[in-house]
Amino acid sequence: NKDMRIPSNFHPRYYYNVKLPPGTCWPFVKSVNYFQAPGSFRAVAKSRQGVVWTHHKELPFTVLTKPPSLPTPCTPDTGSLLPDGAFKGGLKCCKSERHIYGASTITVDSTTGGKAAPSIKIVNKVVQAAYKVQLTRPGLTISKGKTLTLTFTGWCSAPATVIALVHKGKPDWRLYGLYKQAALTTNKATHTFTFTASHSATDAKLAFQFGAIPAGTTCHLDDVKLAVAP
């Protein structure tokens, strides 16, 4: 590893895209990221095969991406614990998790309803454990004994089963009252699950798991709402 001085305009919250000059990149390199460490940068390159190298000499670099302004806080939709359930802000207010490099994609799809009404598109290239491809919203507050109702719209290019659950957002990942399998079809449909919160928590995590859907299947998720009964 080689330490380099951090540019004065470096913003610690964001990764930077870097452009390596000719002769300084490795064979089969797919991407290079620079991570902040106190007083230094560390460059990591990943090959298409998933092999990781760190460089051993100082590399000239050009900052291509300026630090964006801090995102607007994600506030819950009216009548829901979730922010932006219609994904008008894309993936800004949720988190995509993919555990196997190159085995799936999670993107914003504006072709189904236009830019004003996008959906989230999940493509699974290989069958894997369900949790290895998921769309989540962590950091939710729930109260034990309260009745909650999850509703969402979903459809797939072929029949597929998607898991919806609410659980603890860190080990031991215990369930907080919801674990349901939703049978999605090629028809766009709304699904509803009602459950009772089994714990009071501020670390609840809503997750939709797509890892076990058939290889080559494309699914869409939209209009997600998690409401608490009065």
CSV table of C-alpha atoms in Angstrom, one decimal:
chain,number,residue,atom,x,y,z
A,1,ASN,CA,0.0,0.0,0.0
A,2,LYS,CA,1.1,3.5,-0.7
A,3,ASP,CA,-0.1,6.5,1.3
A,4,MET,CA,-0.8,9.7,-0.6
A,5,ARG,CA,-1.8,13.1,0.7
A,6,ILE,CA,-5.6,13.8,0.7
A,7,PRO,CA,-6.6,16.7,-1.6
A,8,SER,CA,-7.9,19.7,0.3
A,9,ASN,CA,-11.3,19.4,-1.3
A,10,PHE,CA,-11.8,15.7,-0.3
A,11,HIS,CA,-15.1,15.0,1.4
A,12,PRO,CA,-14.9,12.0,3.8
A,13,ARG,CA,-18.5,10.9,3.2
A,14,TYR,CA,-18.0,10.0,-0.4
A,15,TYR,CA,-16.0,7.7,-2.6
A,16,TYR,CA,-14.2,9.2,-5.6
A,17,ASN,CA,-13.9,8.0,-9.1
A,18,VAL,CA,-10.4,8.0,-10.3
A,19,LYS,CA,-8.8,7.8,-13.7
A,20,LEU,CA,-5.5,6.0,-13.8
A,21,PRO,CA,-3.0,7.2,-16.5
A,22,PRO,CA,-1.8,4.7,-19.1
A,23,GLY,CA,0.6,2.0,-17.9
A,24,THR,CA,-0.6,2.1,-14.3
A,25,CYS,CA,-3.5,-0.3,-14.3
A,26,TRP,CA,-3.6,-4.1,-13.9
A,27,PRO,CA,-4.8,-6.7,-16.4
A,28,PHE,CA,-8.5,-7.4,-16.2
A,29,VAL,CA,-9.1,-4.5,-13.8
A,30,LYS,CA,-12.8,-3.7,-13.6
A,31,SER,CA,-12.8,-0.9,-11.1
A,32,VAL,CA,-10.5,1.1,-8.7
A,33,ASN,CA,-11.8,2.8,-5.6
A,34,TYR,CA,-10.0,5.1,-3.2
A,35,PHE,CA,-10.9,4.9,0.5
A,36,GLN,CA,-10.2,7.5,3.1
A,37,ALA,CA,-7.9,6.6,6.0
A,38,PRO,CA,-6.6,9.2,8.5
A,39,GLY,CA,-4.2,11.2,6.5
A,40,SER,CA,-4.0,9.0,3.5
A,41,PHE,CA,-5.7,7.3,0.5
A,42,ARG,CA,-5.6,3.6,-0.2
A,43,ALA,CA,-6.3,2.3,-3.7
A,44,VAL,CA,-7.9,-1.0,-4.2
A,45,ALA,CA,-8.4,-2.6,-7.6
A,46,LYS,CA,-10.8,-5.5,-8.3
A,47,SER,CA,-10.6,-7.7,-11.3
A,48,ARG,CA,-13.5,-9.2,-13.2
A,49,GLN,CA,-12.8,-12.4,-11.5
A,50,GLY,CA,-13.2,-10.8,-8.1
A,51,VAL,CA,-9.5,-10.9,-7.2
A,52,VAL,CA,-8.4,-7.8,-5.2
A,53,TRP,CA,-5.0,-6.1,-5.3
A,54,THR,CA,-3.6,-3.1,-3.6
A,55,HIS,CA,-1.1,-1.0,-5.4
A,56,HIS,CA,2.5,-0.8,-4.3
A,57,LYS,CA,3.6,2.5,-5.9
A,58,GLU,CA,2.3,6.0,-5.9
A,59,LEU,CA,-0.2,6.4,-8.8
A,60,PRO,CA,-1.2,9.8,-10.2
A,61,PHE,CA,-4.9,10.3,-10.1
A,62,THR,CA,-7.6,12.7,-11.2
A,63,VAL,CA,-10.7,13.4,-9.1
A,64,LEU,CA,-13.6,13.1,-11.4
A,65,THR,CA,-16.5,13.4,-9.0
A,66,LYS,CA,-16.9,16.4,-6.7
A,67,PRO,CA,-18.5,15.9,-3.3
A,68,PRO,CA,-22.3,16.2,-3.8
A,69,SER,CA,-24.4,18.1,-1.3
A,70,LEU,CA,-25.6,16.1,1.6
A,71,PRO,CA,-28.8,14.3,0.9
A,72,THR,CA,-32.1,15.6,2.2
A,73,PRO,CA,-33.1,13.5,5.3
A,74,CYS,CA,-35.6,10.7,4.3
A,75,THR,CA,-38.8,11.5,6.2
A,76,PRO,CA,-41.6,8.9,6.4
A,77,ASP,CA,-44.5,9.0,4.0
A,78,THR,CA,-47.9,10.0,5.4
A,79,GLY,CA,-49.4,7.0,7.2
A,80,SER,CA,-46.2,4.9,6.8
A,81,LEU,CA,-43.0,4.2,8.7
A,82,LEU,CA,-41.2,4.2,5.4
A,83,PRO,CA,-39.8,7.1,3.4
A,84,ASP,CA,-40.3,7.3,-0.3
A,85,GLY,CA,-42.2,4.1,-0.7
A,86,ALA,CA,-42.9,5.0,-4.4
A,87,PHE,CA,-39.1,5.3,-5.0
A,88,LYS,CA,-39.4,8.7,-6.6
A,89,GLY,CA,-35.9,9.4,-5.2
A,90,GLY,CA,-34.6,6.0,-6.5
A,91,LEU,CA,-32.6,4.1,-4.0
A,92,LYS,CA,-31.8,7.1,-1.9
A,93,CYS,CA,-34.0,6.1,1.1
A,94,CYS,CA,-33.3,2.4,1.1
A,95,LYS,CA,-30.4,0.0,0.8
A,96,SER,CA,-29.6,-2.7,-1.7
A,97,GLU,CA,-27.6,-5.7,-0.6
A,98,ARG,CA,-25.9,-8.1,-3.0
A,99,HIS,CA,-23.5,-10.6,-1.6
A,100,ILE,CA,-22.1,-12.3,-4.7
A,101,TYR,CA,-20.2,-10.1,-7.1
A,102,GLY,CA,-21.9,-9.9,-10.5
A,103,ALA,CA,-24.7,-12.4,-9.7
A,104,SER,CA,-27.5,-9.8,-9.5
A,105,THR,CA,-28.4,-6.2,-10.1
A,106,ILE,CA,-30.8,-3.8,-8.3
A,107,THR,CA,-31.6,-0.6,-10.3
A,108,VAL,CA,-34.2,2.1,-10.7
A,109,ASP,CA,-36.4,1.4,-13.6
A,110,SER,CA,-38.2,4.4,-15.1
A,111,THR,CA,-39.7,2.5,-18.1
A,112,THR,CA,-42.6,1.1,-16.2
A,113,GLY,CA,-44.1,4.4,-15.0
A,114,GLY,CA,-41.8,7.1,-16.2
A,115,LYS,CA,-39.4,9.2,-14.2
A,116,ALA,CA,-42.3,10.4,-12.0
A,117,ALA,CA,-43.3,6.9,-11.0
A,118,PRO,CA,-40.3,4.5,-11.2
A,119,SER,CA,-40.0,1.0,-9.7
A,120,ILE,CA,-37.1,-0.9,-8.4
A,121,LYS,CA,-35.8,-3.6,-10.8
A,122,ILE,CA,-34.1,-6.7,-9.5
A,123,VAL,CA,-32.4,-9.2,-11.9
A,124,ASN,CA,-31.1,-12.5,-10.5
A,125,LYS,CA,-28.5,-14.2,-12.7
A,126,VAL,CA,-28.0,-17.3,-10.6
A,127,VAL,CA,-30.1,-18.9,-7.9
A,128,GLN,CA,-28.6,-18.2,-4.5
A,129,ALA,CA,-29.6,-18.0,-0.8
A,130,ALA,CA,-32.6,-15.6,-0.5
A,131,TYR,CA,-30.8,-13.1,1.7
A,132,LYS,CA,-27.9,-12.6,-0.7
A,133,VAL,CA,-30.0,-10.3,-2.8
A,134,GLN,CA,-32.2,-7.9,-0.9
A,135,LEU,CA,-33.7,-4.4,-0.8
A,136,THR,CA,-33.9,-3.1,2.8
A,137,ARG,CA,-34.9,-0.2,4.9
A,138,PRO,CA,-33.1,-0.3,8.3
A,139,GLY,CA,-33.4,1.8,11.4
A,140,LEU,CA,-37.2,1.5,11.9
A,141,THR,CA,-38.9,2.0,15.3
A,142,ILE,CA,-41.6,-0.4,16.2
A,143,SER,CA,-43.5,-1.1,19.5
A,144,LYS,CA,-44.2,-4.6,20.9
A,145,GLY,CA,-47.9,-5.6,20.5
A,146,LYS,CA,-48.7,-3.0,17.8
A,147,THR,CA,-50.4,-4.2,14.6
A,148,LEU,CA,-48.6,-3.3,11.4
A,149,THR,CA,-49.6,-3.8,7.8
A,150,LEU,CA,-47.1,-4.1,5.0
A,151,THR,CA,-48.4,-3.4,1.5
A,152,PHE,CA,-46.4,-3.4,-1.8
A,153,THR,CA,-46.8,-3.9,-5.5
A,154,GLY,CA,-44.7,-6.5,-7.2
A,155,TRP,CA,-44.4,-8.5,-10.5
A,156,CYS,CA,-41.8,-10.6,-12.3
A,157,SER,CA,-41.0,-11.8,-15.8
A,158,ALA,CA,-41.8,-15.4,-14.6
A,159,PRO,CA,-43.5,-16.7,-11.4
A,160,ALA,CA,-41.2,-16.2,-8.5
A,161,THR,CA,-41.4,-16.3,-4.7
A,162,VAL,CA,-40.0,-13.3,-2.8
A,163,ILE,CA,-39.6,-13.1,1.0
A,164,ALA,CA,-40.7,-10.1,3.0
A,165,LEU,CA,-39.6,-9.8,6.6
A,166,VAL,CA,-39.0,-7.5,9.5
A,167,HIS,CA,-36.1,-8.4,11.7
A,168,LYS,CA,-33.4,-7.0,13.9
A,169,GLY,CA,-30.9,-5.0,11.9
A,170,LYS,CA,-27.8,-6.6,13.4
A,171,PRO,CA,-26.8,-10.0,14.8
A,172,ASP,CA,-28.6,-12.1,15.9
A,173,TRP,CA,-31.0,-10.9,13.1
A,174,ARG,CA,-34.1,-12.2,15.2
A,175,LEU,CA,-37.5,-11.8,13.6
A,176,TYR,CA,-39.7,-9.0,14.8
A,177,GLY,CA,-43.0,-10.5,13.8
A,178,LEU,CA,-43.0,-10.7,10.0
A,179,TYR,CA,-41.7,-13.5,7.7
A,180,LYS,CA,-43.9,-14.1,4.6
A,181,GLN,CA,-43.4,-15.5,1.2
A,182,ALA,CA,-45.1,-13.5,-1.6
A,183,ALA,CA,-45.9,-15.4,-4.8
A,184,LEU,CA,-45.3,-12.8,-7.6
A,185,THR,CA,-46.6,-13.4,-11.1
A,186,THR,CA,-46.3,-11.7,-14.5
A,187,ASN,CA,-49.3,-9.6,-13.5
A,188,LYS,CA,-48.7,-6.4,-11.5
A,189,ALA,CA,-50.4,-7.0,-8.2
A,190,THR,CA,-50.6,-5.5,-4.7
A,191,HIS,CA,-49.7,-7.8,-1.7
A,192,THR,CA,-50.7,-7.2,1.9
A,193,PHE,CA,-49.4,-8.7,5.1
A,194,THR,CA,-50.6,-7.9,8.6
A,195,PHE,CA,-48.6,-8.8,11.7
A,196,THR,CA,-48.0,-8.0,15.3
A,197,ALA,CA,-44.7,-6.6,16.4
A,198,SER,CA,-43.0,-9.1,18.7
A,199,HIS,CA,-40.5,-6.7,20.1
A,200,SER,CA,-40.0,-3.0,20.8
A,201,ALA,CA,-37.0,-1.8,18.9
A,202,THR,CA,-35.3,1.1,17.2
A,203,ASP,CA,-33.2,-1.1,14.9
A,204,ALA,CA,-36.0,-2.9,13.0
A,205,LYS,CA,-35.2,-3.7,9.4
A,206,LEU,CA,-37.7,-4.3,6.6
A,207,ALA,CA,-36.2,-6.6,3.9
A,208,PHE,CA,-37.4,-8.0,0.6
A,209,GLN,CA,-35.2,-11.0,-0.4
A,210,PHE,CA,-34.8,-11.9,-4.0
A,211,GLY,CA,-31.8,-14.3,-4.0
A,212,ALA,CA,-33.8,-17.5,-4.5
A,213,ILE,CA,-35.9,-16.4,-7.5
A,214,PRO,CA,-35.1,-18.4,-10.7
A,215,ALA,CA,-32.0,-17.5,-12.7
A,216,GLY,CA,-32.6,-15.0,-15.4
A,217,THR,CA,-35.8,-13.7,-13.7
A,218,THR,CA,-36.5,-10.0,-13.5
A,219,CYS,CA,-38.7,-8.7,-10.7
A,220,HIS,CA,-40.1,-5.2,-9.9
A,221,LEU,CA,-41.0,-3.7,-6.5
A,222,ASP,CA,-43.0,-0.5,-6.0
A,223,ASP,CA,-45.4,1.4,-3.7
A,224,VAL,CA,-44.1,0.0,-0.4
A,225,LYS,CA,-45.9,1.0,2.8
A,226,LEU,CA,-45.6,-0.1,6.4
A,227,ALA,CA,-48.5,1.3,8.4
A,228,VAL,CA,-49.2,1.0,12.2
A,229,ALA,CA,-52.8,0.5,13.2
A,230,PRO,CA,-54.2,3.3,15.3
